[in-house]
Amino acid sequence: MIRKLLPAGLFSLFAFFVYMDFGPSIELILVLPLALVAPLWEPAGYLSLTFLGFLLVYRSIGGFVGIFTLIFAIQYVESIYLAKRSAPAEHYYVLFAGTLLAVPIYYFAYLLSLYTPSFVNTALAAIFVVLLYVLFYLLVRR
């Protein structure tokens, strides 16, 4: 039962952070209705994530609020996917651990960006993403 309620709770957190980012504007209409349709049609959730990513970059929203908006959006869409497949609890733990690891990585990359050229930051971010993917692939494969 709790696995069916988890996406609703994550959606409320996601909607709260989107409202904090954009306020009552057209961006809210682009992102949230697609996210609401996600339980019925999975690609709508990924379209919502895409629009959210573009809007966060376009509006230059970053920091704590921007990273947590994206974290809750990813957790919402992926928890819908896991709930539909009746995934075990371990998969949810991996999802939450993986998305919450974005916070220290974000701030580590921010600290590095103060001392390195921008190309190096992009390369380091790509390396972090690949290493996280490999780590969680190995964990889930077992």
Short mmCIF file of C-alpha atoms in Angstrom, two decimals:
data_model
loop_
_atom_site.label_atom_id
_atom_site.label_comp_id
_atom_site.label_asym_id
_atom_site.label_seq_id
_atom_site.Cartn_x
_atom_site.Cartn_y
_atom_site.Cartn_z
CA MET A 1 0.00 0.00 0.00
CA ILE A 2 2.77 2.42 0.90
CA ARG A 3 4.40 1.85 -2.48
CA LYS A 4 1.23 3.07 -4.18
CA LEU A 5 1.12 6.21 -1.99
CA LEU A 6 4.79 7.09 -2.41
CA PRO A 7 4.39 8.67 -5.87
CA ALA A 8 1.60 10.93 -4.52
CA GLY A 9 3.83 12.19 -1.72
CA LEU A 10 6.72 12.72 -4.09
CA PHE A 11 4.44 14.57 -6.51
CA SER A 12 3.38 16.96 -3.76
CA LEU A 13 7.03 17.71 -2.92
CA PHE A 14 7.85 18.04 -6.62
CA ALA A 15 4.91 20.44 -7.16
CA PHE A 16 5.93 22.49 -4.12
CA PHE A 17 9.49 22.94 -5.38
CA VAL A 18 8.32 23.73 -8.92
CA TYR A 19 6.04 26.40 -7.48
CA MET A 20 8.95 27.77 -5.42
CA ASP A 21 11.08 27.91 -8.57
CA PHE A 22 8.66 29.44 -11.03
CA GLY A 23 5.71 30.84 -9.06
CA PRO A 24 2.27 31.05 -10.69
CA SER A 25 3.39 31.24 -14.31
CA ILE A 26 3.24 29.44 -17.65
CA GLU A 27 6.12 27.17 -16.61
CA LEU A 28 3.83 25.57 -14.04
CA ILE A 29 1.37 24.75 -16.81
CA LEU A 30 4.12 23.16 -18.92
CA VAL A 31 5.52 20.89 -16.22
CA LEU A 32 2.84 19.84 -13.73
CA PRO A 33 0.01 18.62 -16.02
CA LEU A 34 2.43 16.32 -17.84
CA ALA A 35 3.60 15.00 -14.48
CA LEU A 36 -0.01 14.35 -13.45
CA VAL A 37 -0.56 12.25 -16.58
CA ALA A 38 2.59 10.20 -15.88
CA PRO A 39 0.81 7.40 -13.95
CA LEU A 40 -1.36 6.77 -17.01
CA TRP A 41 1.25 7.32 -19.72
CA GLU A 42 4.92 6.90 -18.74
CA PRO A 43 6.45 9.06 -21.51
CA ALA A 44 4.56 12.06 -20.10
CA GLY A 45 6.70 11.84 -16.96
CA TYR A 46 9.88 11.89 -19.00
CA LEU A 47 8.58 14.82 -21.07
CA SER A 48 7.86 16.63 -17.81
CA LEU A 49 11.43 15.96 -16.66
CA THR A 50 12.75 17.26 -19.98
CA PHE A 51 10.70 20.46 -19.79
CA LEU A 52 11.72 20.94 -16.17
CA GLY A 53 15.41 20.55 -17.04
CA PHE A 54 15.16 23.05 -19.90
CA LEU A 55 13.26 25.54 -17.75
CA LEU A 56 15.72 25.28 -14.86
CA VAL A 57 18.62 25.96 -17.22
CA TYR A 58 16.74 28.71 -19.10
CA ARG A 59 15.77 30.49 -15.88
CA SER A 60 19.24 29.87 -14.34
CA ILE A 61 17.72 28.25 -11.27
CA GLY A 62 20.25 26.22 -9.39
CA GLY A 63 21.49 25.75 -5.89
CA PHE A 64 19.52 23.99 -3.21
CA VAL A 65 16.06 24.65 -4.65
CA GLY A 66 16.97 23.72 -8.23
CA ILE A 67 18.73 20.49 -7.31
CA PHE A 68 15.93 19.36 -4.99
CA THR A 69 13.30 20.17 -7.61
CA LEU A 70 15.07 17.87 -10.03
CA ILE A 71 15.65 15.19 -7.37
CA PHE A 72 11.96 15.03 -6.43
CA ALA A 73 10.94 15.05 -10.10
CA ILE A 74 13.19 12.08 -10.87
CA GLN A 75 12.05 10.24 -7.75
CA TYR A 76 8.41 10.83 -8.67
CA VAL A 77 8.71 9.55 -12.24
CA GLU A 78 10.84 6.56 -11.31
CA SER A 79 8.69 5.60 -8.31
CA ILE A 80 5.69 5.42 -10.66
CA TYR A 81 7.71 3.07 -12.85
CA LEU A 82 8.71 0.94 -9.85
CA ALA A 83 5.16 0.85 -8.47
CA LYS A 84 3.78 -0.37 -11.80
CA ARG A 85 6.32 -3.19 -11.85
CA SER A 86 5.76 -4.10 -8.17
CA ALA A 87 9.47 -3.69 -7.52
CA PRO A 88 10.92 -4.79 -4.18
CA ALA A 89 11.79 -2.23 -1.53
CA GLU A 90 15.51 -2.48 -2.32
CA HIS A 91 14.91 -0.83 -5.69
CA TYR A 92 13.31 2.15 -3.96
CA TYR A 93 16.29 2.40 -1.61
CA VAL A 94 18.67 2.47 -4.58
CA LEU A 95 16.53 5.14 -6.26
CA PHE A 96 16.55 7.38 -3.19
CA ALA A 97 20.25 6.87 -2.50
CA GLY A 98 21.18 7.54 -6.12
CA THR A 99 19.17 10.71 -6.43
CA LEU A 100 20.25 12.07 -3.05
CA LEU A 101 23.90 11.55 -4.02
CA ALA A 102 23.34 14.38 -6.48
CA VAL A 103 23.52 16.91 -3.63
CA PRO A 104 27.12 16.30 -2.49
CA ILE A 105 28.24 15.83 -6.09
CA TYR A 106 26.61 19.13 -7.07
CA TYR A 107 28.35 21.03 -4.28
CA PHE A 108 31.66 19.26 -4.94
CA ALA A 109 31.44 20.28 -8.61
CA TYR A 110 30.53 23.81 -7.52
CA LEU A 111 33.64 24.01 -5.35
CA LEU A 112 35.76 22.69 -8.21
CA SER A 113 34.25 25.24 -10.59
CA LEU A 114 35.73 28.04 -8.51
CA TYR A 115 39.25 26.83 -9.33
CA THR A 116 39.05 25.15 -12.75
CA PRO A 117 38.02 26.13 -16.28
CA SER A 118 34.45 25.39 -17.35
CA PHE A 119 35.41 22.55 -19.71
CA VAL A 120 37.02 20.67 -16.84
CA ASN A 121 33.80 21.06 -14.83
CA THR A 122 31.76 19.56 -17.65
CA ALA A 123 34.18 16.67 -18.00
CA LEU A 124 34.13 16.02 -14.25
CA ALA A 125 30.33 16.10 -14.19
CA ALA A 126 30.23 13.58 -17.04
CA ILE A 127 32.70 11.32 -15.23
CA PHE A 128 30.60 11.51 -12.05
CA VAL A 129 27.47 10.56 -13.96
CA VAL A 130 29.16 7.59 -15.61
CA LEU A 131 30.64 6.39 -12.31
CA LEU A 132 27.26 6.66 -10.58
CA TYR A 133 25.63 4.73 -13.40
CA VAL A 134 28.23 1.96 -13.23
CA LEU A 135 28.00 1.81 -9.43
CA PHE A 136 24.23 1.45 -9.39
CA TYR A 137 24.26 -0.92 -12.34
CA LEU A 138 26.58 -3.21 -10.40
CA LEU A 139 24.48 -2.91 -7.24
CA VAL A 140 21.17 -3.62 -8.94
CA ARG A 141 22.57 -6.42 -11.10
CA ARG A 142 23.45 -8.49 -8.03
#
